[in-house]
JSON list of C-alpha atoms and ligand atoms in Angstrom, two decimals:
[
{"chain": "A", "resi": 1, "resn": "MET", "atom": "CA", "xyz": [95.77, 102.99, -165.03]},
{"chain": "A", "resi": 2, "resn": "LYS", "atom": "CA", "xyz": [92.60, 101.81, -163.12]},
{"chain": "A", "resi": 3, "resn": "PHE", "atom": "CA", "xyz": [93.24, 99.22, -160.33]},
{"chain": "A", "resi": 4, "resn": "PHE", "atom": "CA", "xyz": [90.84, 96.18, -159.65]},
{"chain": "A", "resi": 5, "resn": "ILE", "atom": "CA", "xyz": [90.58, 94.48, -157.14]},
{"chain": "A", "resi": 6, "resn": "ASP", "atom": "CA", "xyz": [91.45, 89.85, -158.27]},
{"chain": "A", "resi": 7, "resn": "THR", "atom": "CA", "xyz": [88.99, 88.52, -155.60]},
{"chain": "A", "resi": 8, "resn": "ALA", "atom": "CA", "xyz": [85.71, 87.35, -154.20]},
{"chain": "A", "resi": 9, "resn": "ASP", "atom": "CA", "xyz": [85.92, 88.27, -150.96]},
{"chain": "A", "resi": 10, "resn": "ILE", "atom": "CA", "xyz": [83.88, 90.93, -149.37]},
{"chain": "A", "resi": 11, "resn": "ALA", "atom": "CA", "xyz": [86.07, 92.44, -146.91]},
{"chain": "A", "resi": 12, "resn": "GLU", "atom": "CA", "xyz": [88.52, 92.83, -149.01]},
{"chain": "A", "resi": 13, "resn": "ILE", "atom": "CA", "xyz": [87.08, 94.62, -151.58]},
{"chain": "A", "resi": 14, "resn": "LYS", "atom": "CA", "xyz": [85.61, 96.64, -148.70]},
{"chain": "A", "resi": 15, "resn": "GLU", "atom": "CA", "xyz": [88.92, 97.21, -147.34]},
{"chain": "A", "resi": 16, "resn": "ALA", "atom": "CA", "xyz": [90.49, 98.25, -150.97]},
{"chain": "A", "resi": 17, "resn": "HIS", "atom": "CA", "xyz": [87.24, 100.18, -151.80]},
{"chain": "A", "resi": 18, "resn": "ALA", "atom": "CA", "xyz": [87.49, 102.47, -148.60]},
{"chain": "A", "resi": 19, "resn": "LEU", "atom": "CA", "xyz": [91.10, 103.79, -150.00]},
{"chain": "A", "resi": 20, "resn": "GLY", "atom": "CA", "xyz": [88.65, 105.90, -153.01]},
{"chain": "A", "resi": 21, "resn": "ILE", "atom": "CA", "xyz": [91.39, 104.38, -155.91]},
{"chain": "A", "resi": 22, "resn": "LEU", "atom": "CA", "xyz": [89.82, 101.09, -156.93]},
{"chain": "A", "resi": 23, "resn": "ASP", "atom": "CA", "xyz": [88.10, 100.85, -160.31]},
{"chain": "A", "resi": 24, "resn": "GLY", "atom": "CA", "xyz": [86.62, 97.90, -160.69]},
{"chain": "A", "resi": 25, "resn": "VAL", "atom": "CA", "xyz": [86.74, 93.49, -159.02]},
{"chain": "A", "resi": 26, "resn": "THR", "atom": "CA", "xyz": [87.15, 90.34, -160.73]},
{"chain": "A", "resi": 27, "resn": "THR", "atom": "CA", "xyz": [86.38, 86.88, -159.87]},
{"chain": "A", "resi": 28, "resn": "ASN", "atom": "CA", "xyz": [87.07, 83.58, -161.17]},
{"chain": "A", "resi": 29, "resn": "PRO", "atom": "CA", "xyz": [85.63, 79.96, -160.39]},
{"chain": "A", "resi": 30, "resn": "SER", "atom": "CA", "xyz": [88.71, 79.40, -158.22]},
{"chain": "A", "resi": 31, "resn": "LEU", "atom": "CA", "xyz": [88.35, 82.99, -156.48]},
{"chain": "A", "resi": 32, "resn": "ILE", "atom": "CA", "xyz": [84.45, 81.90, -155.78]},
{"chain": "A", "resi": 33, "resn": "LYS", "atom": "CA", "xyz": [85.39, 78.80, -154.50]},
{"chain": "A", "resi": 34, "resn": "LYS", "atom": "CA", "xyz": [87.87, 80.46, -151.77]},
{"chain": "A", "resi": 35, "resn": "SER", "atom": "CA", "xyz": [85.18, 82.58, -151.07]},
{"chain": "A", "resi": 36, "resn": "GLY", "atom": "CA", "xyz": [83.50, 79.42, -149.68]},
{"chain": "A", "resi": 37, "resn": "ARG", "atom": "CA", "xyz": [79.33, 80.93, -150.24]},
{"chain": "A", "resi": 38, "resn": "PRO", "atom": "CA", "xyz": [77.13, 80.39, -152.61]},
{"chain": "A", "resi": 39, "resn": "PHE", "atom": "CA", "xyz": [78.32, 81.99, -156.30]},
{"chain": "A", "resi": 40, "resn": "LYS", "atom": "CA", "xyz": [74.91, 84.40, -156.60]},
{"chain": "A", "resi": 41, "resn": "GLU", "atom": "CA", "xyz": [74.37, 85.67, -153.04]},
{"chain": "A", "resi": 42, "resn": "VAL", "atom": "CA", "xyz": [78.28, 86.19, -153.52]},
{"chain": "A", "resi": 43, "resn": "ALA", "atom": "CA", "xyz": [78.33, 87.88, -157.05]},
{"chain": "A", "resi": 44, "resn": "LYS", "atom": "CA", "xyz": [75.25, 89.66, -156.01]},
{"chain": "A", "resi": 45, "resn": "GLU", "atom": "CA", "xyz": [76.82, 91.31, -153.20]},
{"chain": "A", "resi": 46, "resn": "ILE", "atom": "CA", "xyz": [80.07, 92.48, -154.68]},
{"chain": "A", "resi": 47, "resn": "CYS", "atom": "CA", "xyz": [78.00, 93.65, -157.74]},
{"chain": "A", "resi": 48, "resn": "ASP", "atom": "CA", "xyz": [75.80, 95.98, -155.30]},
{"chain": "A", "resi": 49, "resn": "LEU", "atom": "CA", "xyz": [79.59, 97.22, -153.33]},
{"chain": "A", "resi": 50, "resn": "VAL", "atom": "CA", "xyz": [81.51, 98.48, -156.24]},
{"chain": "A", "resi": 51, "resn": "ASP", "atom": "CA", "xyz": [80.32, 101.53, -159.01]},
{"chain": "A", "resi": 52, "resn": "GLY", "atom": "CA", "xyz": [82.64, 100.17, -161.38]},
{"chain": "A", "resi": 53, "resn": "PRO", "atom": "CA", "xyz": [82.78, 97.00, -163.73]},
{"chain": "A", "resi": 54, "resn": "VAL", "atom": "CA", "xyz": [83.09, 93.37, -161.92]},
{"chain": "A", "resi": 55, "resn": "SER", "atom": "CA", "xyz": [83.69, 90.32, -164.54]},
{"chain": "A", "resi": 56, "resn": "LEU", "atom": "CA", "xyz": [81.74, 87.47, -163.70]},
{"chain": "A", "resi": 57, "resn": "GLU", "atom": "CA", "xyz": [82.55, 83.81, -165.34]},
{"chain": "A", "resi": 58, "resn": "VAL", "atom": "CA", "xyz": [81.16, 81.53, -167.07]},
{"chain": "A", "resi": 59, "resn": "THR", "atom": "CA", "xyz": [81.48, 78.37, -166.60]},
{"chain": "A", "resi": 60, "resn": "ASP", "atom": "CA", "xyz": [79.93, 76.51, -170.15]},
{"chain": "A", "resi": 61, "resn": "ILE", "atom": "CA", "xyz": [82.25, 75.65, -172.27]},
{"chain": "A", "resi": 62, "resn": "ASP", "atom": "CA", "xyz": [79.85, 76.09, -175.64]},
{"chain": "A", "resi": 63, "resn": "CYS", "atom": "CA", "xyz": [78.63, 79.39, -176.72]},
{"chain": "A", "resi": 64, "resn": "GLU", "atom": "CA", "xyz": [74.72, 78.76, -176.39]},
{"chain": "A", "resi": 65, "resn": "GLY", "atom": "CA", "xyz": [75.59, 77.94, -172.80]},
{"chain": "A", "resi": 66, "resn": "MET", "atom": "CA", "xyz": [77.57, 80.57, -172.50]},
{"chain": "A", "resi": 67, "resn": "LEU", "atom": "CA", "xyz": [74.75, 82.85, -173.54]},
{"chain": "A", "resi": 68, "resn": "LYS", "atom": "CA", "xyz": [72.42, 81.37, -171.51]},
{"chain": "A", "resi": 69, "resn": "GLU", "atom": "CA", "xyz": [74.58, 81.95, -168.16]},
{"chain": "A", "resi": 70, "resn": "ALA", "atom": "CA", "xyz": [75.68, 85.39, -169.55]},
{"chain": "A", "resi": 71, "resn": "ALA", "atom": "CA", "xyz": [71.81, 85.95, -169.26]},
{"chain": "A", "resi": 72, "resn": "GLU", "atom": "CA", "xyz": [71.71, 84.89, -165.93]},
{"chain": "A", "resi": 73, "resn": "LEU", "atom": "CA", "xyz": [74.56, 87.13, -164.84]},
{"chain": "A", "resi": 74, "resn": "ALA", "atom": "CA", "xyz": [73.68, 90.23, -166.55]},
{"chain": "A", "resi": 75, "resn": "GLN", "atom": "CA", "xyz": [71.14, 90.53, -164.07]},
{"chain": "A", "resi": 76, "resn": "TYR", "atom": "CA", "xyz": [73.22, 90.25, -160.74]},
{"chain": "A", "resi": 77, "resn": "GLY", "atom": "CA", "xyz": [73.95, 94.00, -161.28]},
{"chain": "A", "resi": 78, "resn": "ASP", "atom": "CA", "xyz": [73.96, 96.66, -164.51]},
{"chain": "A", "resi": 79, "resn": "ASN", "atom": "CA", "xyz": [78.22, 96.76, -164.14]},
{"chain": "A", "resi": 80, "resn": "VAL", "atom": "CA", "xyz": [78.65, 93.03, -164.64]},
{"chain": "A", "resi": 81, "resn": "VAL", "atom": "CA", "xyz": [81.30, 92.04, -167.36]},
{"chain": "A", "resi": 82, "resn": "ILE", "atom": "CA", "xyz": [80.91, 88.45, -168.56]},
{"chain": "A", "resi": 83, "resn": "LYS", "atom": "CA", "xyz": [83.96, 86.55, -168.27]},
{"chain": "A", "resi": 84, "resn": "LEU", "atom": "CA", "xyz": [84.36, 84.15, -171.06]},
{"chain": "A", "resi": 85, "resn": "PRO", "atom": "CA", "xyz": [87.87, 81.81, -171.66]},
{"chain": "A", "resi": 86, "resn": "LEU", "atom": "CA", "xyz": [89.59, 82.34, -175.33]},
{"chain": "A", "resi": 87, "resn": "ILE", "atom": "CA", "xyz": [88.99, 79.29, -176.66]},
{"chain": "A", "resi": 88, "resn": "PRO", "atom": "CA", "xyz": [86.88, 79.57, -179.72]},
{"chain": "A", "resi": 89, "resn": "GLU", "atom": "CA", "xyz": [83.67, 79.04, -177.73]},
{"chain": "A", "resi": 90, "resn": "GLY", "atom": "CA", "xyz": [84.60, 82.31, -176.44]},
{"chain": "A", "resi": 91, "resn": "LEU", "atom": "CA", "xyz": [85.17, 83.95, -179.21]},
{"chain": "A", "resi": 92, "resn": "LYS", "atom": "CA", "xyz": [82.17, 82.75, -180.85]},
{"chain": "A", "resi": 93, "resn": "ALA", "atom": "CA", "xyz": [79.65, 83.77, -177.29]},
{"chain": "A", "resi": 94, "resn": "CYS", "atom": "CA", "xyz": [82.07, 87.59, -176.96]},
{"chain": "A", "resi": 95, "resn": "LYS", "atom": "CA", "xyz": [81.15, 88.61, -180.87]},
{"chain": "A", "resi": 96, "resn": "ARG", "atom": "CA", "xyz": [77.39, 87.63, -180.04]},
{"chain": "A", "resi": 97, "resn": "LEU", "atom": "CA", "xyz": [77.96, 89.87, -176.81]},
{"chain": "A", "resi": 98, "resn": "THR", "atom": "CA", "xyz": [78.61, 92.50, -178.72]},
{"chain": "A", "resi": 99, "resn": "GLU", "atom": "CA", "xyz": [76.81, 92.31, -181.19]},
{"chain": "A", "resi": 100, "resn": "GLN", "atom": "CA", "xyz": [74.02, 92.49, -177.80]},
{"chain": "A", "resi": 101, "resn": "GLY", "atom": "CA", "xyz": [75.99, 95.84, -176.97]},
{"chain": "A", "resi": 102, "resn": "VAL", "atom": "CA", "xyz": [77.47, 93.63, -173.36]},
{"chain": "A", "resi": 103, "resn": "LYS", "atom": "CA", "xyz": [80.15, 94.15, -171.60]},
{"chain": "A", "resi": 104, "resn": "THR", "atom": "CA", "xyz": [82.89, 91.36, -171.78]},
{"chain": "A", "resi": 105, "resn": "ASN", "atom": "CA", "xyz": [86.58, 90.50, -170.16]},
{"chain": "A", "resi": 106, "resn": "VAL", "atom": "CA", "xyz": [88.09, 87.45, -172.53]},
{"chain": "A", "resi": 107, "resn": "THR", "atom": "CA", "xyz": [90.18, 85.34, -169.79]},
{"chain": "A", "resi": 108, "resn": "LEU", "atom": "CA", "xyz": [93.02, 83.14, -169.42]},
{"chain": "A", "resi": 109, "resn": "CYS", "atom": "CA", "xyz": [95.10, 84.92, -172.62]},
{"chain": "A", "resi": 110, "resn": "PHE", "atom": "CA", "xyz": [98.80, 83.92, -172.79]},
{"chain": "A", "resi": 111, "resn": "SER", "atom": "CA", "xyz": [99.87, 85.21, -176.14]},
{"chain": "A", "resi": 112, "resn": "PRO", "atom": "CA", "xyz": [99.43, 88.42, -178.25]},
{"chain": "A", "resi": 113, "resn": "VAL", "atom": "CA", "xyz": [97.77, 86.88, -180.69]},
{"chain": "A", "resi": 114, "resn": "GLN", "atom": "CA", "xyz": [95.24, 85.08, -178.85]},
{"chain": "A", "resi": 115, "resn": "ALA", "atom": "CA", "xyz": [94.44, 88.90, -177.74]},
{"chain": "A", "resi": 116, "resn": "LEU", "atom": "CA", "xyz": [94.14, 89.92, -181.37]},
{"chain": "A", "resi": 117, "resn": "LEU", "atom": "CA", "xyz": [91.57, 87.38, -181.64]},
{"chain": "A", "resi": 118, "resn": "ALA", "atom": "CA", "xyz": [89.65, 89.01, -178.86]},
{"chain": "A", "resi": 119, "resn": "ALA", "atom": "CA", "xyz": [90.01, 92.51, -179.88]},
{"chain": "A", "resi": 120, "resn": "LYS", "atom": "CA", "xyz": [88.75, 91.72, -183.60]},
{"chain": "A", "resi": 121, "resn": "ALA", "atom": "CA", "xyz": [85.57, 89.96, -181.36]},
{"chain": "A", "resi": 122, "resn": "GLY", "atom": "CA", "xyz": [84.84, 92.82, -179.40]},
{"chain": "A", "resi": 123, "resn": "ALA", "atom": "CA", "xyz": [86.06, 92.20, -176.47]},
{"chain": "A", "resi": 124, "resn": "SER", "atom": "CA", "xyz": [86.20, 95.07, -173.89]},
{"chain": "A", "resi": 125, "resn": "TYR", "atom": "CA", "xyz": [88.68, 93.59, -171.63]},
{"chain": "A", "resi": 126, "resn": "ILE", "atom": "CA", "xyz": [91.41, 90.86, -172.23]},
{"chain": "A", "resi": 127, "resn": "SER", "atom": "CA", "xyz": [92.98, 89.34, -169.37]},
{"chain": "A", "resi": 128, "resn": "PRO", "atom": "CA", "xyz": [96.57, 88.42, -170.08]},
{"chain": "A", "resi": 129, "resn": "PHE", "atom": "CA", "xyz": [97.84, 86.10, -166.93]},
{"chain": "A", "resi": 130, "resn": "VAL", "atom": "CA", "xyz": [101.75, 87.51, -166.40]},
{"chain": "A", "resi": 131, "resn": "GLY", "atom": "CA", "xyz": [101.86, 85.46, -163.22]},
{"chain": "A", "resi": 132, "resn": "ARG", "atom": "CA", "xyz": [100.98, 82.00, -164.85]},
{"chain": "A", "resi": 133, "resn": "LEU", "atom": "CA", "xyz": [103.25, 82.78, -167.64]},
{"chain": "A", "resi": 134, "resn": "ASP", "atom": "CA", "xyz": [106.86, 83.76, -165.87]},
{"chain": "A", "resi": 135, "resn": "ASP", "atom": "CA", "xyz": [105.48, 80.24, -163.40]},
{"chain": "A", "resi": 136, "resn": "ILE", "atom": "CA", "xyz": [106.04, 78.23, -166.36]},
{"chain": "A", "resi": 137, "resn": "GLY", "atom": "CA", "xyz": [109.53, 79.95, -167.30]},
{"chain": "A", "resi": 138, "resn": "GLN", "atom": "CA", "xyz": [108.55, 82.33, -169.32]},
{"chain": "A", "resi": 139, "resn": "ASN", "atom": "CA", "xyz": [108.56, 86.33, -169.49]},
{"chain": "A", "resi": 140, "resn": "GLY", "atom": "CA", "xyz": [105.19, 87.35, -168.31]},
{"chain": "A", "resi": 141, "resn": "MET", "atom": "CA", "xyz": [105.27, 90.70, -168.84]},
{"chain": "A", "resi": 142, "resn": "GLU", "atom": "CA", "xyz": [106.44, 90.87, -171.86]},
{"chain": "A", "resi": 143, "resn": "ILE", "atom": "CA", "xyz": [103.66, 90.60, -174.25]},
{"chain": "A", "resi": 144, "resn": "ILE", "atom": "CA", "xyz": [101.57, 93.27, -172.25]},
{"chain": "A", "resi": 145, "resn": "PRO", "atom": "CA", "xyz": [103.48, 95.78, -174.75]},
{"chain": "A", "resi": 146, "resn": "GLN", "atom": "CA", "xyz": [103.06, 93.43, -177.56]},
{"chain": "A", "resi": 147, "resn": "ILE", "atom": "CA", "xyz": [99.60, 93.71, -176.79]},
{"chain": "A", "resi": 148, "resn": "ARG", "atom": "CA", "xyz": [99.72, 97.02, -176.13]},
{"chain": "A", "resi": 149, "resn": "GLN", "atom": "CA", "xyz": [101.61, 97.74, -179.51]},
{"chain": "A", "resi": 150, "resn": "ILE", "atom": "CA", "xyz": [98.86, 95.68, -181.75]},
{"chain": "A", "resi": 151, "resn": "TYR", "atom": "CA", "xyz": [95.94, 97.70, -180.57]},
{"chain": "A", "resi": 152, "resn": "ASP", "atom": "CA", "xyz": [97.57, 100.69, -180.66]},
{"chain": "A", "resi": 153, "resn": "ASN", "atom": "CA", "xyz": [98.63, 100.07, -184.63]},
{"chain": "A", "resi": 154, "resn": "TYR", "atom": "CA", "xyz": [94.88, 98.95, -185.60]},
{"chain": "A", "resi": 155, "resn": "GLY", "atom": "CA", "xyz": [92.59, 101.34, -183.09]},
{"chain": "A", "resi": 156, "resn": "PHE", "atom": "CA", "xyz": [91.17, 98.54, -181.18]},
{"chain": "A", "resi": 157, "resn": "GLU", "atom": "CA", "xyz": [89.21, 99.26, -178.40]},
{"chain": "A", "resi": 158, "resn": "THR", "atom": "CA", "xyz": [89.46, 96.91, -176.04]},
{"chain": "A", "resi": 159, "resn": "GLU", "atom": "CA", "xyz": [90.90, 97.54, -172.53]},
{"chain": "A", "resi": 160, "resn": "VAL", "atom": "CA", "xyz": [94.64, 95.84, -171.70]},
{"chain": "A", "resi": 161, "resn": "LEU", "atom": "CA", "xyz": [93.83, 94.38, -168.18]},
{"chain": "A", "resi": 162, "resn": "VAL", "atom": "CA", "xyz": [97.00, 92.47, -166.57]},
{"chain": "A", "resi": 163, "resn": "ALA", "atom": "CA", "xyz": [95.79, 89.48, -164.74]},
{"chain": "A", "resi": 164, "resn": "SER", "atom": "CA", "xyz": [97.58, 87.13, -162.68]},
{"chain": "A", "resi": 165, "resn": "ILE", "atom": "CA", "xyz": [99.30, 89.69, -160.85]},
{"chain": "A", "resi": 166, "resn": "ARG", "atom": "CA", "xyz": [101.76, 88.71, -158.50]},
{"chain": "A", "resi": 167, "resn": "ASN", "atom": "CA", "xyz": [104.30, 91.66, -157.03]},
{"chain": "A", "resi": 168, "resn": "PRO", "atom": "CA", "xyz": [103.88, 95.31, -157.37]},
{"chain": "A", "resi": 169, "resn": "ILE", "atom": "CA", "xyz": [106.24, 95.41, -160.29]},
{"chain": "A", "resi": 170, "resn": "HIS", "atom": "CA", "xyz": [103.84, 93.88, -162.15]},
{"chain": "A", "resi": 171, "resn": "VAL", "atom": "CA", "xyz": [102.15, 96.41, -161.74]},
{"chain": "A", "resi": 172, "resn": "LEU", "atom": "CA", "xyz": [105.22, 99.54, -161.96]},
{"chain": "A", "resi": 173, "resn": "ASP", "atom": "CA", "xyz": [105.83, 97.23, -165.54]},
{"chain": "A", "resi": 174, "resn": "ALA", "atom": "CA", "xyz": [102.37, 97.15, -166.82]},
{"chain": "A", "resi": 175, "resn": "ALA", "atom": "CA", "xyz": [101.81, 101.18, -165.70]},
{"chain": "A", "resi": 176, "resn": "LEU", "atom": "CA", "xyz": [104.88, 101.78, -167.60]},
{"chain": "A", "resi": 177, "resn": "ALA", "atom": "CA", "xyz": [103.57, 99.23, -170.23]},
{"chain": "A", "resi": 178, "resn": "GLY", "atom": "CA", "xyz": [100.32, 101.33, -170.59]},
{"chain": "A", "resi": 179, "resn": "ALA", "atom": "CA", "xyz": [98.10, 98.81, -169.74]},
{"chain": "A", "resi": 180, "resn": "ASP", "atom": "CA", "xyz": [95.16, 100.25, -169.53]},
{"chain": "A", "resi": 181, "resn": "VAL", "atom": "CA", "xyz": [93.87, 98.23, -165.79]},
{"chain": "A", "resi": 182, "resn": "SER", "atom": "CA", "xyz": [95.94, 95.98, -163.40]},
{"chain": "A", "resi": 183, "resn": "THR", "atom": "CA", "xyz": [93.47, 93.57, -161.41]},
{"chain": "A", "resi": 184, "resn": "ILE", "atom": "CA", "xyz": [95.35, 93.08, -158.20]},
{"chain": "A", "resi": 185, "resn": "PRO", "atom": "CA", "xyz": [94.72, 90.70, -155.36]},
{"chain": "A", "resi": 186, "resn": "PHE", "atom": "CA", "xyz": [94.81, 92.19, -152.27]},
{"chain": "A", "resi": 187, "resn": "SER", "atom": "CA", "xyz": [97.74, 91.32, -150.76]},
{"chain": "A", "resi": 188, "resn": "VAL", "atom": "CA", "xyz": [100.07, 92.96, -153.46]},
{"chain": "A", "resi": 189, "resn": "PHE", "atom": "CA", "xyz": [97.40, 95.94, -153.17]},
{"chain": "A", "resi": 190, "resn": "LYS", "atom": "CA", "xyz": [98.78, 96.24, -149.59]},
{"chain": "A", "resi": 191, "resn": "GLN", "atom": "CA", "xyz": [102.24, 95.68, -150.44]},
{"chain": "A", "resi": 192, "resn": "LEU", "atom": "CA", "xyz": [101.94, 98.52, -153.01]},
{"chain": "A", "resi": 193, "resn": "VAL", "atom": "CA", "xyz": [101.16, 101.71, -150.52]},
{"chain": "A", "resi": 194, "resn": "HIS", "atom": "CA", "xyz": [104.22, 100.36, -147.98]},
{"chain": "A", "resi": 195, "resn": "HIS", "atom": "CA", "xyz": [107.56, 101.32, -148.24]},
{"chain": "A", "resi": 196, "resn": "PRO", "atom": "CA", "xyz": [109.91, 101.39, -145.09]},
{"chain": "A", "resi": 197, "resn": "LEU", "atom": "CA", "xyz": [111.56, 104.28, -145.74]},
{"chain": "A", "resi": 198, "resn": "THR", "atom": "CA", "xyz": [108.05, 106.06, -145.39]},
{"chain": "A", "resi": 199, "resn": "ASP", "atom": "CA", "xyz": [107.27, 104.36, -141.97]},
{"chain": "A", "resi": 200, "resn": "LYS", "atom": "CA", "xyz": [110.95, 105.49, -140.90]},
{"chain": "A", "resi": 201, "resn": "GLY", "atom": "CA", "xyz": [110.25, 109.04, -142.01]},
{"chain": "A", "resi": 202, "resn": "LEU", "atom": "CA", "xyz": [107.04, 109.26, -140.21]},
{"chain": "A", "resi": 203, "resn": "ALA", "atom": "CA", "xyz": [108.00, 108.16, -137.05]},
{"chain": "A", "resi": 204, "resn": "GLN", "atom": "CA", "xyz": [110.70, 110.37, -136.50]},
{"chain": "A", "resi": 205, "resn": "PHE", "atom": "CA", "xyz": [108.40, 112.87, -137.90]},
{"chain": "A", "resi": 206, "resn": "LEU", "atom": "CA", "xyz": [105.77, 112.13, -134.81]},
{"chain": "A", "resi": 207, "resn": "LYS", "atom": "CA", "xyz": [108.72, 111.84, -132.58]},
{"chain": "A", "resi": 208, "resn": "ASP", "atom": "CA", "xyz": [110.17, 115.40, -133.21]},
{"chain": "A", "resi": 209, "resn": "TRP", "atom": "CA", "xyz": [106.64, 116.82, -133.35]},
{"chain": "A", "resi": 210, "resn": "LYS", "atom": "CA", "xyz": [105.99, 116.21, -129.53]},
{"chain": "A", "resi": 211, "resn": "GLU", "atom": "CA", "xyz": [109.20, 117.95, -128.49]},
{"chain": "A", "resi": 212, "resn": "VAL", "atom": "CA", "xyz": [107.54, 121.15, -130.48]},
{"chain": "A", "resi": 213, "resn": "LYS", "atom": "CA", "xyz": [106.41, 124.14, -128.87]},
{"chain": "A", "resi": 214, "resn": "ALA", "atom": "CA", "xyz": [102.69, 124.85, -129.82]},
{"chain": "B", "resi": 301, "resn": "E4P", "atom": "C1", "xyz": [92.11, 87.14, -163.37]},
{"chain": "B", "resi": 301, "resn": "E4P", "atom": "O1", "xyz": [91.19, 87.56, -163.97]},
{"chain": "B", "resi": 301, "resn": "E4P", "atom": "C2", "xyz": [92.72, 86.11, -162.87]},
{"chain": "B", "resi": 301, "resn": "E4P", "atom": "O2", "xyz": [90.99, 85.86, -162.06]},
{"chain": "B", "resi": 301, "resn": "E4P", "atom": "C3", "xyz": [93.27, 86.10, -162.47]},
{"chain": "B", "resi": 301, "resn": "E4P", "atom": "O3", "xyz": [94.15, 87.33, -162.37]},
{"chain": "B", "resi": 301, "resn": "E4P", "atom": "C4", "xyz": [94.42, 84.85, -162.29]},
{"chain": "B", "resi": 301, "resn": "E4P", "atom": "O4", "xyz": [95.14, 84.95, -161.22]},
{"chain": "B", "resi": 301, "resn": "E4P", "atom": "P1", "xyz": [96.66, 84.00, -160.95]},
{"chain": "B", "resi": 301, "resn": "E4P", "atom": "O5", "xyz": [97.13, 83.89, -161.82]},
{"chain": "B", "resi": 301, "resn": "E4P", "atom": "O6", "xyz": [97.25, 84.67, -159.76]},
{"chain": "B", "resi": 301, "resn": "E4P", "atom": "O7", "xyz": [95.35, 82.16, -160.17]}
]
């Protein structure tokens, strides 16, 4: 499973990148706002920093406007993936961009049938938001194996990119369900590596090592 980081914070991207296991970045308008920086400047910096795909989201809500924005965003780097909302106009834009050979990430997906539509429109990635479903009392992770099965049934190549991840169990369940990608907030990235028994065990090894004669 590929690991993307879900942030527009350059320091977080650099730290995750330094681990050597970062495959890409996803952003959205709210994450850009949180960065406190001008969109173009931060988007270009992210594209230069990371080799893998960088999802940049359009903000227009009609197909022609989305296509115009996509043409502008595509200039920020060869690794740009155009993020489109899962609405009828977004699907139209997805189809058109796919025909032009542009990579797309269809976002704000909350059901397996929405994911089926995105795949039929040729999306490179589908982003089901598991955490936001949990937030309204549904088990968000339930839709991931369903999307996996639908895509496998029909041989769709759209990659399942699990989004709105809130904790390490979401990452575990995404991997068990055969998701292609998890996009992970920096806070969860840090949680993934730590285990109290690792820290305790290492402290004991280092303590005992001091008492070993060379
Ligand atoms: C996905 O691409 C989105 O940027 C993100 O995962 C949304 O997560 P949130 O529900 O924590 O805002």
